[in-house]
Amino acid sequence: MAATDEKKHSSDGNEARPMSSTYERRDEKDAHLAAEEGYAATDSRGESILQFDRLAERKLRNKIDWMVVPTVAFLYLFCFIDRTNIGNARLAGLEKDLGMSGNDYNVLLSVFYVAYIIFEIPSNLTCKAVGPGWFLPFLSFSFGACSIGMAFVRSLSSACGVRFLLGIFEAGMMPGISYYLSRWYRRSELVFRLSLFIVTAPLAGAFGGLIASGILSLSNIGTVREWRMVFLVEGIITMGIALIAFVTLTDRPETARWLSEEEKTLAVARVKSEMLGQTKVLDKTSRTKVWLGFWNPVVLATAFVFLFNNITVQGLSVFTPTIVASIYPNYTTVQKQLYTVPPYVVGAAFEVAIPLLSWRTGKRQIFLIATAPLTMMGYIMFLASKDPKVRYAATFFTAISTFAAGPLTNAQVSAQVISDSARSMSLATNVMLGNIGGLVATWSYLSWDGPDYPIGNGLNLAASTMLLIISTGTLMWMKFDNKRRDKLDVAKELEGLTQTQIESLEWKHPGWRWKP
């Protein structure tokens, strides 16, 4: 590795030790100094002052991919299965057994999202404080226990209570895992790794349908019968995976027993090399930074994009069994469950392919824009035709495009902040607003609107149209504001500020540029 700048800045705001002679020697001392607390690894415009060995980085990245991503992917897979298995249970008689009627099912879904929205931000800030290596397995174990609890409810009120608890514990999973992965990956790399765990959401629809059909083929498990078996079995599996994760999930690069000291140093230094003016990768939580992680124009715009997208994602996840039942009313319950699988499989493939392109090109916003037209096409097909084959084909168009926005939006809000504190907040903000969309989705397919659901499909068409408008407008604004920032005199703007004050500027730093 070689240096491209003469000096680093110390944490007290003064010019620190001259570094050029150190960096000219191609050894590991440069990375060690870059990883040290008290030194920034960028210049005043956010450009890395280090050049890393690409081969060493690739080897490290591959190692992290194999040691970190599979565990969080399994945790999120069963997180989403435990969330959406209620749709499979509905087909198997949940409403009848609990004496539900009218919009009771929508109320049961809404309770989950209310808890999810309320506890989103507190959960992710707790995740930063406690450490994701412990906090994420705890959440997973807890919502697995809640799923088991659903197997023994006897009334709508008790089911609502359990679903509220499920929402509390699941609230921290998506932003928590996203925040956790941001400790390991560069901005451009993050989107593809996010897709590798978020892809388990459509896979949960596929596997959830397969698992449910398999479980429902049994007559009973002890005294537990029918739809209750679905919650029992899937909850037990989730708790088992969580116990394994307590052992296998590494909290951060510095504590990874499977990394050498040189690899740990490189892992920290390369993440720090993208953090404008920061002297620590894992900073102490700061109110100013947390606030600017929320009060960030691109973060908020992207979060509203995720809100509109999530109306479609969560609606598709929860109501696909209902949509399939309305298309093929004469099929058996098991046949209906199996027909929900193919759209999710196709959606999963594109959820990985689109972020892969995003990683390779280093762009995110343009891919967000590109997802909207196919979603719009799918809902136009729902509204324009009553032919079962056309409407079933429409589920494929929506799945192809809509699932990819999850990793894209989370990667985008992570890329638009600087510090670790701000990142924990920006990701929580994105997912919080996204799940307001999930709450809206629970009321998008009402029983009296069936079997064609023109209101639900019209709402989703409007949501995908808004996604297109907001994401396009955000891209134009980022380019405009970057041009304005190019004219600023960074040294003059920072004159008189201490290092602590400079580190707290976040997106208000004159050297900052938005990352489309």
Coordinates of C-alpha atoms in Angstrom, one line a residue:
M1 CA 0.0 0.0 0.0
A2 CA 1.2 3.5 -0.8
A3 CA 0.2 6.9 0.4
T4 CA -1.3 9.6 -1.7
D5 CA -1.1 12.4 0.8
E6 CA 1.6 13.7 3.1
K7 CA -0.2 13.9 6.5
K8 CA -2.9 12.6 8.7
H9 CA -4.9 14.5 11.2
S10 CA -4.7 13.7 14.9
S11 CA -7.8 13.7 17.1
D12 CA -6.9 17.0 18.8
G13 CA -7.3 18.8 15.5
N14 CA -3.6 19.5 15.0
E15 CA -1.5 18.3 12.1
A16 CA -0.1 14.9 13.1
R17 CA 3.1 13.0 12.3
P18 CA 4.4 13.2 8.7
M19 CA 3.5 10.0 7.0
S20 CA 4.9 10.0 3.5
S21 CA 8.2 8.2 4.4
T22 CA 6.2 5.5 6.2
Y23 CA 3.9 4.9 3.3
E24 CA 6.6 4.8 0.7
R25 CA 7.7 1.5 2.3
R26 CA 5.3 -1.2 1.0
D27 CA 4.7 -2.8 4.4
E28 CA 1.9 -3.1 6.8
K29 CA 2.8 0.0 8.9
D30 CA 0.6 2.3 6.9
A31 CA -2.5 0.2 7.4
H32 CA -1.8 -0.1 11.2
L33 CA -1.5 3.7 11.5
A34 CA -4.6 4.2 9.4
A35 CA -6.5 1.8 11.6
E36 CA -5.3 3.5 14.8
E37 CA -7.8 5.7 16.8
G38 CA -6.8 9.3 16.6
Y39 CA -6.0 9.3 12.9
A40 CA -8.2 10.1 9.9
A41 CA -7.7 8.1 6.8
T42 CA -9.1 10.6 4.3
D43 CA -8.1 14.1 3.1
S44 CA -10.4 17.1 3.6
R45 CA -12.5 16.1 0.6
G46 CA -13.1 12.6 1.7
E47 CA -10.6 10.9 -0.6
S48 CA -8.6 8.1 0.9
I49 CA -5.0 8.9 1.6
L50 CA -4.2 5.2 1.2
Q51 CA -4.0 2.9 -1.8
F52 CA -4.8 -0.7 -0.9
D53 CA -3.5 -3.9 -2.4
R54 CA -6.5 -5.1 -4.4
L55 CA -5.6 -8.8 -4.2
A56 CA -5.3 -8.6 -0.4
E57 CA -8.6 -6.8 -0.2
R58 CA -10.3 -9.4 -2.4
K59 CA -9.0 -12.3 -0.3
L60 CA -10.2 -10.5 2.9
R61 CA -13.6 -9.7 1.3
N62 CA -14.1 -13.3 0.3
K63 CA -13.2 -14.5 3.8
I64 CA -15.7 -12.1 5.3
D65 CA -18.4 -13.2 2.8
W66 CA -18.1 -16.8 4.0
M67 CA -17.8 -16.1 7.7
V68 CA -20.3 -13.4 8.2
V69 CA -23.1 -13.3 5.6
P70 CA -24.4 -16.9 5.9
T71 CA -25.2 -16.6 9.6
V72 CA -27.1 -13.3 9.2
A73 CA -28.9 -14.7 6.1
F74 CA -30.3 -17.6 8.1
L75 CA -31.3 -15.4 10.9
Y76 CA -33.2 -13.1 8.6
L77 CA -34.7 -16.0 6.6
F78 CA -36.5 -17.3 9.7
C79 CA -37.3 -13.8 10.9
F80 CA -39.3 -13.3 7.7
I81 CA -40.8 -16.7 7.8
D82 CA -42.0 -16.1 11.4
R83 CA -43.5 -12.8 10.2
T84 CA -45.3 -14.0 7.1
N85 CA -46.3 -17.5 8.1
I86 CA -49.6 -16.0 9.3
G87 CA -50.6 -15.8 5.6
N88 CA -50.2 -19.6 5.4
A89 CA -51.9 -20.1 8.7
R90 CA -54.9 -18.1 7.4
L91 CA -55.4 -20.5 4.5
A92 CA -55.3 -23.4 7.0
G93 CA -58.1 -22.1 9.2
L94 CA -56.7 -19.5 11.6
E95 CA -59.6 -17.1 11.2
K96 CA -62.2 -19.7 11.8
D97 CA -60.5 -21.1 14.9
L98 CA -60.0 -17.7 16.5
G99 CA -63.5 -16.5 15.6
M100 CA -62.3 -13.8 13.3
S101 CA -64.5 -11.9 10.8
G102 CA -64.5 -8.8 8.7
N103 CA -61.2 -6.9 9.0
D104 CA -60.0 -8.7 12.1
Y105 CA -57.1 -10.3 10.0
N106 CA -56.0 -6.8 9.0
V107 CA -56.1 -5.7 12.7
L108 CA -53.9 -8.7 13.6
L109 CA -51.3 -7.7 10.9
S110 CA -51.4 -4.0 11.9
V111 CA -50.5 -4.7 15.5
F112 CA -47.2 -6.2 14.4
Y113 CA -46.3 -3.1 12.3
V114 CA -47.2 -0.7 15.1
A115 CA -44.7 -2.3 17.4
Y116 CA -42.2 -2.6 14.6
I117 CA -42.4 1.1 13.8
I118 CA -42.2 2.3 17.5
F119 CA -39.2 0.1 18.4
E120 CA -37.2 0.5 15.1
I121 CA -34.9 3.3 16.2
P122 CA -34.5 2.4 19.9
S123 CA -33.6 -1.2 18.8
N124 CA -30.9 -0.1 16.4
L125 CA -29.3 2.3 18.8
T126 CA -29.3 -0.5 21.4
C127 CA -27.7 -2.7 18.8
K128 CA -24.8 -0.3 18.5
A129 CA -24.4 0.1 22.2
V130 CA -24.6 -3.7 23.0
G131 CA -22.9 -4.9 19.9
P132 CA -24.6 -6.8 17.0
G133 CA -22.7 -10.0 17.7
W134 CA -24.9 -10.4 20.9
F135 CA -27.9 -8.4 20.1
L136 CA -29.0 -10.0 16.8
P137 CA -29.0 -13.6 18.2
F138 CA -31.0 -12.3 21.2
L139 CA -33.6 -10.8 18.9
S140 CA -33.8 -13.9 16.8
F141 CA -34.2 -16.2 19.9
S142 CA -36.9 -13.9 21.2
F143 CA -39.1 -13.8 18.1
G144 CA -38.7 -17.5 17.7
A145 CA -40.3 -17.9 21.1
C146 CA -43.1 -15.5 20.0
S147 CA -43.7 -17.7 17.0
I148 CA -44.1 -20.7 19.3
G149 CA -46.5 -18.6 21.4
M150 CA -48.7 -18.1 18.4
A151 CA -49.3 -21.9 18.3
F152 CA -51.2 -21.7 21.6
V153 CA -53.3 -18.6 21.3
R154 CA -57.1 -19.1 21.7
S155 CA -58.5 -15.6 20.8
L156 CA -57.9 -12.6 18.6
S157 CA -56.8 -10.5 21.6
S158 CA -54.1 -13.1 22.7
A159 CA -53.0 -13.4 19.1
C160 CA -52.6 -9.6 18.8
G161 CA -50.6 -9.5 22.0
V162 CA -48.1 -12.2 20.7
R163 CA -47.9 -10.4 17.3
F164 CA -47.1 -7.1 19.1
L165 CA -44.2 -8.8 21.0
L166 CA -43.1 -10.3 17.6
G167 CA -43.0 -6.8 16.2
I168 CA -40.8 -5.6 19.1
F169 CA -38.2 -8.2 18.6
E170 CA -38.2 -8.3 14.8
A171 CA -37.9 -4.5 14.6
G172 CA -34.2 -4.5 15.0
M173 CA -33.4 -7.3 12.5
M174 CA -33.2 -5.6 9.1
P175 CA -31.5 -2.3 10.3
G176 CA -29.4 -4.2 12.8
I177 CA -28.0 -6.7 10.2
S178 CA -27.5 -3.8 7.7
Y179 CA -25.6 -1.8 10.3
Y180 CA -23.6 -4.9 11.3
L181 CA -22.5 -5.5 7.7
S182 CA -21.5 -1.9 7.3
R183 CA -18.8 -2.5 9.9
W184 CA -17.2 -5.0 7.4
Y185 CA -17.7 -3.6 3.9
R186 CA -17.0 -0.6 1.8
R187 CA -20.0 1.5 0.5
S188 CA -19.9 0.0 -3.0
E189 CA -19.6 -3.6 -1.6
L190 CA -22.4 -3.3 0.9
V191 CA -25.4 -3.4 -1.5
F192 CA -24.6 -6.9 -2.8
R193 CA -24.0 -8.2 0.7
L194 CA -27.3 -6.7 1.9
S195 CA -29.0 -8.5 -1.0
L196 CA -27.6 -11.8 0.1
F197 CA -29.5 -11.6 3.4
I198 CA -32.5 -9.6 2.3
V199 CA -33.0 -12.1 -0.6
T200 CA -34.2 -14.5 2.1
A201 CA -37.4 -12.4 2.3
P202 CA -38.8 -13.7 -1.0
L203 CA -37.2 -17.0 -0.3
A204 CA -39.1 -17.0 3.0
G205 CA -42.3 -16.7 0.8
A206 CA -41.1 -19.7 -1.2
F207 CA -39.8 -21.9 1.6
G208 CA -42.5 -20.7 4.0
G209 CA -45.1 -22.1 1.5
L210 CA -43.2 -25.3 1.1
I211 CA -42.6 -25.8 4.8
A212 CA -46.2 -24.9 5.6
S213 CA -47.6 -27.4 3.0
G214 CA -45.3 -30.1 4.4
I215 CA -46.3 -29.4 8.0
L216 CA -50.0 -29.3 7.1
S217 CA -49.7 -32.7 5.6
L218 CA -49.2 -34.0 9.2
S219 CA -52.3 -34.8 11.3
N220 CA -50.8 -33.4 14.5
I221 CA -47.7 -32.8 16.6
G222 CA -48.7 -33.9 20.1
T223 CA -51.8 -31.9 20.9
V224 CA -51.0 -29.2 18.3
R225 CA -53.0 -29.4 15.1
E226 CA -53.5 -27.7 11.7
W227 CA -52.2 -24.1 11.4
R228 CA -50.8 -24.2 14.9
M229 CA -48.2 -26.7 13.8
V230 CA -46.8 -24.1 11.4
F231 CA -46.0 -21.6 14.1
L232 CA -44.6 -24.3 16.5
V233 CA -42.2 -26.0 14.1
E234 CA -40.9 -22.7 12.5
G235 CA -40.4 -21.1 15.9
I236 CA -38.4 -24.1 17.2
I237 CA -36.1 -23.9 14.1
T238 CA -35.6 -20.1 14.6
M239 CA -34.6 -20.5 18.3
G240 CA -32.1 -23.3 17.4
I241 CA -30.5 -21.1 14.7
A242 CA -30.3 -18.2 17.2
L243 CA -28.4 -20.4 19.7
I244 CA -25.9 -21.3 17.1
A245 CA -25.5 -17.6 16.1
F246 CA -24.6 -16.7 19.7
V247 CA -21.4 -18.7 19.1
T248 CA -20.7 -18.0 15.5
L249 CA -21.5 -14.4 15.0
T250 CA -18.4 -12.1 15.3
D251 CA -19.2 -8.7 16.6
R252 CA -16.6 -6.7 14.6
P253 CA -13.3 -7.2 12.7
E254 CA -11.1 -6.5 15.8
T255 CA -12.7 -9.5 17.7
A256 CA -12.7 -12.0 14.7
R257 CA -10.7 -15.0 15.7
W258 CA -10.7 -16.2 12.1
L259 CA -8.8 -13.1 10.9
S260 CA -5.0 -12.6 11.3
E261 CA -3.8 -9.4 12.9
E262 CA -2.9 -8.1 9.4
E263 CA -6.4 -8.9 8.1
K264 CA -8.0 -7.2 11.1
T265 CA -5.9 -4.1 10.4
L266 CA -6.8 -4.1 6.8
A267 CA -10.5 -4.6 7.5
V268 CA -10.6 -1.6 9.8
A269 CA -8.4 0.6 7.6
R270 CA -10.4 0.1 4.4
V271 CA -13.7 1.0 6.0
K272 CA -12.1 4.0 7.8
S273 CA -10.7 5.2 4.4
E274 CA -14.2 6.1 3.3
M275 CA -15.2 8.0 6.5
L276 CA -14.5 11.7 5.9
G277 CA -12.5 13.2 8.7
Q278 CA -13.3 10.5 11.2
T279 CA -10.6 9.3 13.6
K280 CA -12.5 6.2 14.8
V281 CA -14.5 3.6 13.0
L282 CA -16.7 2.7 16.0
D283 CA -17.2 6.1 17.6
K284 CA -19.0 6.8 20.9
T285 CA -22.7 7.5 20.3
S286 CA -23.1 11.3 19.7
R287 CA -26.5 13.1 19.8
T288 CA -25.4 15.4 17.0
K289 CA -24.3 12.6 14.7
V290 CA -27.4 10.6 15.5
W291 CA -29.6 13.6 14.7
L292 CA -27.8 14.2 11.4
G293 CA -28.2 10.5 10.6
F294 CA -31.9 11.2 10.7
W295 CA -32.1 14.8 9.5
N296 CA -30.4 14.1 6.2
P297 CA -32.2 15.0 3.0
V298 CA -31.1 12.0 1.0
V299 CA -31.7 9.6 3.9
L300 CA -35.3 10.9 4.3
A301 CA -36.0 10.9 0.6
T302 CA -34.7 7.3 0.3
A303 CA -36.7 6.3 3.3
F304 CA -39.9 7.5 1.7
V305 CA -38.9 5.5 -1.4
F306 CA -38.6 2.5 0.8
L307 CA -42.0 3.3 2.4
F308 CA -43.8 3.2 -1.0
N309 CA -41.8 0.2 -2.0
N310 CA -42.7 -1.6 1.2
I311 CA -46.4 -1.2 0.5
T312 CA -45.9 -3.6 -2.4
V313 CA -43.3 -5.9 -0.7
Q314 CA -45.2 -6.5 2.5
G315 CA -48.5 -6.7 0.6
L316 CA -47.1 -9.2 -1.7
S317 CA -45.6 -11.2 1.1
V318 CA -48.7 -11.4 3.3
F319 CA -51.4 -11.4 0.6
T320 CA -49.9 -13.6 -2.1
P321 CA -51.7 -16.7 -0.7
T322 CA -54.9 -14.7 -0.8
I323 CA -54.3 -13.5 -4.3
V324 CA -53.5 -17.0 -5.5
A325 CA -56.7 -18.3 -3.7
S326 CA -58.8 -15.7 -5.6
I327 CA -57.2 -16.7 -8.9
Y328 CA -57.6 -20.4 -8.4
P329 CA -60.5 -20.8 -6.0
N330 CA -61.1 -24.5 -6.7
Y331 CA -57.6 -25.7 -5.9
T332 CA -56.7 -27.5 -2.6
T333 CA -55.0 -25.6 0.2
V334 CA -51.7 -27.4 -0.5
Q335 CA -51.9 -26.6 -4.2
K336 CA -52.6 -22.9 -3.4
Q337 CA -49.5 -22.9 -1.1
L338 CA -47.3 -24.3 -3.8
Y339 CA -48.5 -21.8 -6.4
T340 CA -47.2 -19.0 -4.2
V341 CA -43.6 -20.3 -4.6
P342 CA -42.6 -19.5 -8.2
P343 CA -43.0 -15.7 -8.1
Y344 CA -40.8 -15.6 -5.0
V345 CA -38.1 -17.7 -6.6
V346 CA -38.0 -15.4 -9.6
G347 CA -38.0 -12.3 -7.4
A348 CA -35.2 -13.7 -5.3
A349 CA -33.0 -14.1 -8.4
F350 CA -33.5 -10.5 -9.5
E351 CA -33.0 -9.3 -5.9
V352 CA -29.4 -10.6 -6.1
A353 CA -28.8 -9.7 -9.7
I354 CA -29.7 -6.0 -9.5
P355 CA -27.5 -5.3 -6.4
L356 CA -24.7 -7.2 -8.1
L357 CA -24.9 -4.8 -11.0
S358 CA -25.0 -1.9 -8.5
W359 CA -21.9 -3.1 -6.8
R360 CA -20.0 -3.5 -10.0
T361 CA -21.0 -0.1 -11.3
G362 CA -20.7 1.7 -8.0
K363 CA -24.2 3.2 -8.6
R364 CA -27.4 2.8 -6.5
Q365 CA -29.9 5.5 -7.4
I366 CA -30.3 4.7 -11.0
F367 CA -31.1 1.1 -10.2
L368 CA -33.8 2.3 -7.7
I369 CA -35.3 4.3 -10.5
A370 CA -35.2 1.3 -12.8
T371 CA -37.2 -0.9 -10.5
A372 CA -40.4 1.2 -10.6
P373 CA -41.6 0.6 -14.2
L374 CA -41.9 -3.2 -13.9
T375 CA -43.8 -2.9 -10.6
M376 CA -46.1 -0.4 -12.3
M377 CA -46.6 -2.8 -15.2
G378 CA -47.5 -5.7 -12.8
Y379 CA -50.3 -3.7 -11.1
I380 CA -51.6 -2.3 -14.4
M381 CA -52.0 -6.0 -15.4
F382 CA -53.9 -6.7 -12.2
L383 CA -56.2 -3.8 -12.8
A384 CA -56.8 -4.4 -16.5
S385 CA -57.5 -8.1 -16.6
K386 CA -59.5 -10.7 -14.8
D387 CA -57.9 -13.6 -16.7
P388 CA -56.2 -15.8 -14.0
K389 CA -53.2 -16.5 -16.1
V390 CA -52.6 -12.8 -16.7
R391 CA -53.0 -11.9 -13.1
Y392 CA -50.7 -14.7 -12.0
A393 CA -48.1 -13.5 -14.5
A394 CA -48.5 -10.0 -12.9
T395 CA -47.2 -11.4 -9.6
F396 CA -43.9 -12.2 -11.4
F397 CA -43.5 -8.7 -12.7
T398 CA -44.0 -7.2 -9.3
A399 CA -41.7 -9.7 -7.6
I400 CA -38.9 -9.1 -10.2
S401 CA -38.6 -5.4 -9.4
T402 CA -40.0 -4.7 -6.0
F403 CA -37.7 -6.9 -3.8
A404 CA -34.5 -5.4 -5.1
A405 CA -35.3 -2.0 -3.6
G406 CA -34.7 -3.3 -0.1
P407 CA -30.9 -3.8 -0.4
L408 CA -30.7 -0.7 -2.7
T409 CA -32.3 1.7 -0.2
N410 CA -30.5 0.3 2.8
A411 CA -27.1 0.6 1.0
Q412 CA -28.0 4.1 -0.1
V413 CA -28.8 5.5 3.3
S414 CA -25.7 3.8 4.7
A415 CA -23.6 5.5 1.9
Q416 CA -25.0 9.0 2.6
V417 CA -23.7 9.3 6.1
I418 CA -20.1 9.3 7.5
S419 CA -19.9 8.1 11.1
D420 CA -20.9 4.8 12.7
S421 CA -23.4 6.7 15.0
A422 CA -25.1 8.3 12.0
R423 CA -25.2 5.0 10.1
S424 CA -27.0 3.2 12.9
M425 CA -29.6 6.0 12.8
S426 CA -29.9 6.3 9.1
L427 CA -30.6 2.6 8.6
A428 CA -33.1 2.6 11.5
T429 CA -34.9 5.6 9.9
N430 CA -35.1 3.9 6.5
V431 CA -36.6 0.7 7.9
M432 CA -38.9 2.6 10.2
L433 CA -40.5 4.6 7.4
G434 CA -40.4 1.4 5.2
N435 CA -42.5 -0.4 7.8
I436 CA -45.1 2.4 7.8
G437 CA -45.5 1.2 4.2
G438 CA -45.9 -2.3 5.7
L439 CA -48.6 -1.0 8.0
V440 CA -50.4 0.6 5.0
A441 CA -50.0 -2.8 3.2
T442 CA -52.0 -4.6 5.8
W443 CA -55.1 -2.5 4.8
S444 CA -54.5 -2.6 1.1
Y445 CA -56.3 -5.9 0.5
L446 CA -59.6 -5.8 2.4
S447 CA -62.1 -8.7 2.3
W448 CA -64.9 -6.6 0.8
D449 CA -62.6 -5.5 -2.0
G450 CA -62.1 -9.1 -3.2
P451 CA -61.8 -11.1 -5.3
D452 CA -60.3 -8.6 -7.8
Y453 CA -59.0 -6.1 -5.2
P454 CA -59.1 -3.0 -7.4
I455 CA -58.4 -0.7 -4.4
G456 CA -55.4 -2.7 -3.3
N457 CA -53.9 -3.0 -6.7
G458 CA -54.6 0.7 -7.5
L459 CA -52.9 1.7 -4.2
N460 CA -49.8 -0.3 -5.2
L461 CA -49.7 1.2 -8.7
A462 CA -49.8 4.7 -7.1
A463 CA -47.0 3.7 -4.6
S464 CA -44.7 2.5 -7.4
T465 CA -45.4 5.7 -9.3
M466 CA -44.4 7.8 -6.3
L467 CA -41.3 5.7 -6.0
L468 CA -40.3 6.6 -9.5
I469 CA -40.9 10.3 -9.0
I470 CA -39.1 10.6 -5.6
S471 CA -36.0 8.5 -6.6
T472 CA -35.6 10.5 -9.9
G473 CA -36.0 13.8 -8.1
T474 CA -33.5 12.7 -5.5
L475 CA -30.9 11.8 -8.1
M476 CA -31.3 15.2 -9.8
W477 CA -30.9 17.1 -6.5
M478 CA -27.8 15.1 -5.5
K479 CA -26.1 16.1 -8.7
F480 CA -27.1 19.7 -8.3
D481 CA -25.9 19.9 -4.7
N482 CA -22.6 18.3 -5.5
K483 CA -21.9 20.9 -8.1
R484 CA -22.7 23.6 -5.5
R485 CA -20.3 22.0 -3.1
D486 CA -17.5 21.8 -5.7
K487 CA -17.3 25.6 -5.5
L488 CA -16.7 25.7 -1.7
D489 CA -13.3 26.5 -0.2
V490 CA -13.1 23.5 2.2
A491 CA -10.2 24.9 4.3
K492 CA -11.9 28.3 4.7
E493 CA -15.2 26.6 5.7
L494 CA -13.5 24.5 8.4
E495 CA -11.4 27.4 9.7
G496 CA -11.6 27.7 13.5
L497 CA -13.3 24.3 14.1
T498 CA -11.8 21.6 16.4
Q499 CA -11.4 18.1 15.2
T500 CA -14.4 17.0 17.3
Q501 CA -16.6 19.7 15.7
I502 CA -15.3 18.6 12.2
E503 CA -16.2 15.0 12.9
S504 CA -19.7 16.0 14.0
L505 CA -20.5 17.9 10.8
E506 CA -21.6 14.7 8.9
W507 CA -23.2 15.8 5.5
K508 CA -22.8 19.4 6.4
H509 CA -19.0 19.0 6.0
P510 CA -18.0 21.2 3.0
G511 CA -15.8 18.3 1.6
W512 CA -18.7 15.9 1.6
R513 CA -20.2 14.7 -1.7
W514 CA -23.4 12.8 -2.1
K515 CA -22.9 9.3 -3.5
P516 CA -25.6 8.4 -6.1

